XYZ file of C-alpha atoms in Angstrom:
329
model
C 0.000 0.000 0.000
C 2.469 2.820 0.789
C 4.608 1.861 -2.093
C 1.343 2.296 -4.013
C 0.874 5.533 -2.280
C 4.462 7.075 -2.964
C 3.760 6.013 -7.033
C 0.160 7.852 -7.358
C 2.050 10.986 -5.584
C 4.636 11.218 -8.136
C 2.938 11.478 -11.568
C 4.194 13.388 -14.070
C 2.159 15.974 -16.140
C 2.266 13.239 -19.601
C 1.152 10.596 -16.970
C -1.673 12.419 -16.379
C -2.691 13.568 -19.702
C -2.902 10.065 -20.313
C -4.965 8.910 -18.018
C -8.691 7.971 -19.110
C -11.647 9.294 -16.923
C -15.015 7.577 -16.464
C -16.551 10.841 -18.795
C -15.314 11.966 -22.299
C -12.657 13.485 -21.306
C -8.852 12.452 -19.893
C -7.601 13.754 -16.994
C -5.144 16.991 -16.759
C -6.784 17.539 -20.460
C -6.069 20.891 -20.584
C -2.406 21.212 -18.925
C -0.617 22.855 -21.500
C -3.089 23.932 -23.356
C -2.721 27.754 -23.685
C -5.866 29.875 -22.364
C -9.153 30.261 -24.340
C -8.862 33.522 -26.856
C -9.485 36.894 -24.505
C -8.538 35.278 -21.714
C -5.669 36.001 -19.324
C -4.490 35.637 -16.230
C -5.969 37.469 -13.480
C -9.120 38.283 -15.154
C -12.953 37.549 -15.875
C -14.355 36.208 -18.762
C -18.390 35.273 -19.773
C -18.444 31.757 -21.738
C -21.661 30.664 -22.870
C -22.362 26.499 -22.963
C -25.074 24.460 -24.111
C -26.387 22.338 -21.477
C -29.610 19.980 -21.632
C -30.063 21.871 -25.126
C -30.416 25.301 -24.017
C -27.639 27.810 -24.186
C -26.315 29.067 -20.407
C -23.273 30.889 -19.462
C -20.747 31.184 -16.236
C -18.097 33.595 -15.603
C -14.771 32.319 -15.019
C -11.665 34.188 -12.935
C -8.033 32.701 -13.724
C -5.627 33.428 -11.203
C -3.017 35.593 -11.402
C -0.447 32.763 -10.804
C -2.284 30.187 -13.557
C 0.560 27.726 -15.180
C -0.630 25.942 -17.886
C 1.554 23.260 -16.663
C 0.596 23.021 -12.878
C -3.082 21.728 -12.180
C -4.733 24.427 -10.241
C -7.649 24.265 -7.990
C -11.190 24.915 -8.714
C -14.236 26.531 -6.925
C -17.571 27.164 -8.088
C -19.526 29.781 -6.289
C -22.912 29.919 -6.810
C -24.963 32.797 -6.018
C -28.437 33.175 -4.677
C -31.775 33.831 -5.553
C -32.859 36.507 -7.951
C -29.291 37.324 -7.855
C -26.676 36.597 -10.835
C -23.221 35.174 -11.390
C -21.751 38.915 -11.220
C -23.503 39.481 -8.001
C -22.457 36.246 -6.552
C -18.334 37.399 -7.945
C -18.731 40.561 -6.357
C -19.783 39.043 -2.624
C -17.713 36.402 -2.386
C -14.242 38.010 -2.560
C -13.231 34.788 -3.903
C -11.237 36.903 -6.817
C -9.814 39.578 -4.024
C -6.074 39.398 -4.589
C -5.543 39.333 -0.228
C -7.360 36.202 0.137
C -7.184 34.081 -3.731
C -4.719 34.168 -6.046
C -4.188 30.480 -6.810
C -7.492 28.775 -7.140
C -9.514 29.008 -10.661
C -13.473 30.527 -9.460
C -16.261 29.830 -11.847
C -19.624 31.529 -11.483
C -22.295 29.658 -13.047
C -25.639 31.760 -13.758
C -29.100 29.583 -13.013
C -32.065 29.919 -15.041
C -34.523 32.399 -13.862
C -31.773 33.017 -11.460
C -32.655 29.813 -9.501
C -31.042 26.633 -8.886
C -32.322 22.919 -8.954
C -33.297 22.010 -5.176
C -35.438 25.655 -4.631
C -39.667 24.523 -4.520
C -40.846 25.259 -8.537
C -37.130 24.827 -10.311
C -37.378 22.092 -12.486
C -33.729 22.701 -14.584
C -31.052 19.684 -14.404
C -28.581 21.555 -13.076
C -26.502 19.058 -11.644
C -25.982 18.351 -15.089
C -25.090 22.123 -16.415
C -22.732 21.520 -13.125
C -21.179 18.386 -14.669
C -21.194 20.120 -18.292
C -19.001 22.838 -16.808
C -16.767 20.655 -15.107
C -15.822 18.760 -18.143
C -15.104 21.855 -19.868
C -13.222 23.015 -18.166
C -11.035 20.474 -17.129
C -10.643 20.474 -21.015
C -9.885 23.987 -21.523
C -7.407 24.548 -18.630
C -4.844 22.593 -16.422
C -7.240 21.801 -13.285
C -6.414 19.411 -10.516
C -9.054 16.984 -10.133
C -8.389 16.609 -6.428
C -9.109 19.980 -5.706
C -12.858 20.811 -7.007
C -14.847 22.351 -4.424
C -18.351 24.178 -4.462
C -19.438 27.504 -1.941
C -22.492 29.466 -3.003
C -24.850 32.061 -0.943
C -29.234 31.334 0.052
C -30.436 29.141 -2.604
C -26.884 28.822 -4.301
C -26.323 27.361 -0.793
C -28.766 25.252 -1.103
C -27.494 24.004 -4.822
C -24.673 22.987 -3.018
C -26.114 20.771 -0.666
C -27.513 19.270 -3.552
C -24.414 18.743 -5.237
C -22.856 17.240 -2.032
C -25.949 14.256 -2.036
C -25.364 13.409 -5.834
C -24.018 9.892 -5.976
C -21.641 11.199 -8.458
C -20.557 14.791 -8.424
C -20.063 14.036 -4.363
C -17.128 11.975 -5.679
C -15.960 14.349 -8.047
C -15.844 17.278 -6.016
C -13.695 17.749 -2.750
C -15.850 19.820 -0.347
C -18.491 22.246 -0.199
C -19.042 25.284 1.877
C -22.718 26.671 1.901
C -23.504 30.041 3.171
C -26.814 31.151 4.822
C -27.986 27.977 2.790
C -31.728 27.359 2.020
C -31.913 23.642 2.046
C -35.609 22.936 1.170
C -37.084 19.318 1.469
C -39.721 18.382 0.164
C -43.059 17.471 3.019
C -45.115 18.785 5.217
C -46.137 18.903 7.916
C -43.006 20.828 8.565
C -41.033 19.577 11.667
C -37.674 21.431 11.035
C -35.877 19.390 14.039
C -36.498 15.987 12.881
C -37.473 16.645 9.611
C -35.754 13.580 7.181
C -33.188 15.041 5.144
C -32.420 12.582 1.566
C -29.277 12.597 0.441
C -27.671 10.041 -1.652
C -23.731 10.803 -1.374
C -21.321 8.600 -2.996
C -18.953 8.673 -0.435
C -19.153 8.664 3.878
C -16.400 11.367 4.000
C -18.025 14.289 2.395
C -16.259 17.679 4.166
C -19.073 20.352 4.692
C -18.641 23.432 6.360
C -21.940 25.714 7.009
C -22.396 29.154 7.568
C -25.717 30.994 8.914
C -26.525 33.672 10.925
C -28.937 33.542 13.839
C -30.759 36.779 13.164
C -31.570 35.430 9.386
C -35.414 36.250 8.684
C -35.208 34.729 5.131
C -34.134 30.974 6.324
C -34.299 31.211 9.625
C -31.627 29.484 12.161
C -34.415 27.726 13.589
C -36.221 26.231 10.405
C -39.629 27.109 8.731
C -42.154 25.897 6.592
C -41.010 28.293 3.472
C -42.887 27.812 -0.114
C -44.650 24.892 0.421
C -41.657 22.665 1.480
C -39.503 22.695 4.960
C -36.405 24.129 5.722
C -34.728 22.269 8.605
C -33.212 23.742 11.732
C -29.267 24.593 10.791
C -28.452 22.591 13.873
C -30.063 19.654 12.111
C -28.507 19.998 8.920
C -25.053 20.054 10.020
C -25.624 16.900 12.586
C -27.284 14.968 9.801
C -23.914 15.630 7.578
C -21.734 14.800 10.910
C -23.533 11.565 11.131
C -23.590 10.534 7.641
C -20.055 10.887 7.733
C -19.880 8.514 10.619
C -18.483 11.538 12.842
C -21.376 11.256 15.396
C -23.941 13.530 16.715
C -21.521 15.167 19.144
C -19.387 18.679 18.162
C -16.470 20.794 20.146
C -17.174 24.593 20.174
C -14.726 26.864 19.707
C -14.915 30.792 19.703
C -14.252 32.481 16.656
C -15.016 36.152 16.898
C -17.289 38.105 19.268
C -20.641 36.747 19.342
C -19.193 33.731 16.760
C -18.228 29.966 17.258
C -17.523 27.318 15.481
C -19.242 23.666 15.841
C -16.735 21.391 14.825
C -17.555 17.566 14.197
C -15.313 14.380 13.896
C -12.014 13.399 15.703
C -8.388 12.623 14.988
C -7.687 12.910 11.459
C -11.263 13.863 10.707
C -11.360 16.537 13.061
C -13.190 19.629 11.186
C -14.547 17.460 8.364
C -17.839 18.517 9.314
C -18.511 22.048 10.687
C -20.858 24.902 11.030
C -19.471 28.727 11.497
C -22.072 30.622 13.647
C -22.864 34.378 14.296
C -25.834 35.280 16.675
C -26.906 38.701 14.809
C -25.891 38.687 11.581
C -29.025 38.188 9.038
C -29.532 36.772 5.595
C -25.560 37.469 5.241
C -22.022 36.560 3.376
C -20.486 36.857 6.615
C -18.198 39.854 6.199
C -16.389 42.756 8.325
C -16.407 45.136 5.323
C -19.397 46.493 3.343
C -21.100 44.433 1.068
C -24.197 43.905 -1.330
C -25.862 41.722 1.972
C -24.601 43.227 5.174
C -25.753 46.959 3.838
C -29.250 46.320 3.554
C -31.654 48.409 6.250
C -31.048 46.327 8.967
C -28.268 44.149 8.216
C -24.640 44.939 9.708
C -20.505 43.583 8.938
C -20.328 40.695 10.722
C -17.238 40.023 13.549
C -15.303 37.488 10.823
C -14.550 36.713 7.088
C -16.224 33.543 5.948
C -14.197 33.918 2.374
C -10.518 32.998 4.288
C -12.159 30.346 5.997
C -13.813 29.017 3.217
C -10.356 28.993 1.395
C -8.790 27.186 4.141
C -11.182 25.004 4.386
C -11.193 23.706 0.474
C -7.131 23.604 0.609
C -7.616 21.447 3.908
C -9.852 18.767 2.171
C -8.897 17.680 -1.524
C -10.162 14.416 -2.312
C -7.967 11.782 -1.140
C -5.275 10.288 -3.466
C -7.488 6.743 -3.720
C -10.498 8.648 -3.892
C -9.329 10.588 -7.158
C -7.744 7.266 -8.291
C -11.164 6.223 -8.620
C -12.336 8.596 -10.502
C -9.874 8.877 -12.975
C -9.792 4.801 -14.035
């Protein structure tokens, strides 16, 4: 096993390009591949794709420090309701040069500015999601290992979704909702108990939450909310702590003032399941600087960052060497 190990570390950029993937495409496709027409580093682009025979489009931000040659991380942030893919690049400060310049972030735009998961939406977008993903490990030099998903309210939510998909929660490393809206589907609503589906591919999914306890629009505490239930954030996160097999049980730790973090799992799993919680922030990005959310009427900063976090979070929790194995045979 170890000698196994030490190989799979070591492969070389041509090893990789030849290595077949369950999809279409091979793995490392696009290392050395020189960047799309218009595109350079350190800037935005809009690319339109066809997905489920209707034309879409996300915006994608190459790092300032992009090699064609070294596989470079990915994160797709998806934004939230009635919002758009430039609103969701503009809160997350996932392009800001003081906390990102290494990892690739996409920002893919929903129909109707929805996602797949909110009560009504009826697009595949777990399949625009995988349409994007092969793309763009075709177009650029991504490291498979390192393909991770954050996203705001209903983007959030789209997350969640993406994290129970027997497939994508293999292909992607972690996820990192914010303020999520994670609708199920029956009523009577009883947010604290309510059963939660999810249909992961793997038992080691890392999930870090974020919500505020002053959040009218999905509250803390759960709420019958168009017709389907939203479950108590507590809930959620246990139900992801024990699906991991990390138990029901969490260390809290102070973060900021009025902040803590609920941290789930021991050992080497320590953190693989956590949720980041402010008492009176709202409907937020968690932020100590202005933004699109915390300026509302009624809204403040909050006492922390949730983009650094998030960051360190993703870099903490690629998919393990076996796990990508898997995924590229």
């Amino acid at each position: 096993m170890t000698a196994t190990l030490v190989a799979a570390s070591y492969f070389s950029v041509a090893e990789c390009l030849a290595t077949p993937r369950s999809n279409p495409l091979s793995a490392y496709a696009g290392c050395g591949k020189a960047l799309p027409k218009g595109q350079s580093n350190g800037g935005v682009s809009n690319v339109t794709i066809t997905s489920d025979g209707v034309e879409r489009y996300y915006l994608v931000f190459v790092p300032p420090t992009y090699n064609p040659f070294i596989p470079t991380p990915l994160i797709l942030s998806y934004h939230g309701g009635v919002r758009t893919a430039l609103d969701q690049l503009q809160l997350d400060e996932l392009t800001n040069p003081e906390f990102n310049t290494v990892s690739m972030v996409v920002y893919p735009q929903g129909i109707a500015n929805s996602w797949q998961g909110v009560p009504g939406d009826t697009v595949n977008d777990v399949l625009f999601t995988t349409n994007i993903l092969n793309e763009l490990e075709n177009l650029y030099c991504i490291n498979p290992s390192r393909i991770a998903a954050t996203g705001k309210s209903d983007g959030a939510g789209f997350c969640n979704v993406l994290a129970c998909d027997p497939v994508l929660s293999k292909r992607m490393a972690a996820f990192a909702p914010v303020s999520g809206a994670y609708y199920i589907d029956t009523l009577p609503c009883y947010p604290s108990t309510v059963a939660i589906p999810c249909s992961a591919g793997r038992t080691d999914v890392p999930m870090l939450a974020f919500h505020g306890g002053n959040d009218t629009t999905i509250p803390y505490l759960g709420e019958e909310r168009k017709n389907e239930c939203l479950p108590t954030i507590p809930h959620f996160i246990q139900e992801w702590a024990l699906r991991d097999g990390l138990g029901s049980s969490n260390v809290t730790t102070p973060l900021a003032v009025d902040t803590v973090t609920y941290t789930f799992g021991h050992g080497l799993e320590t953190g693989l399941v956590g949720l980041v919680y402010e008492s009176n922030i709202g409907h937020d990005w968690p932020s100590t600087v202005p933004n699109a959310d915390n300026m509302v009427a009624g809204h403040h900063v909050a006492n922390y960052n949730a983009t650094p976090i998030i960051l360190k979070f993703f870099e903490s929790h690629p998919l393990s060497i076996f796990e990508t194995l898997e995924e590229l045979v």
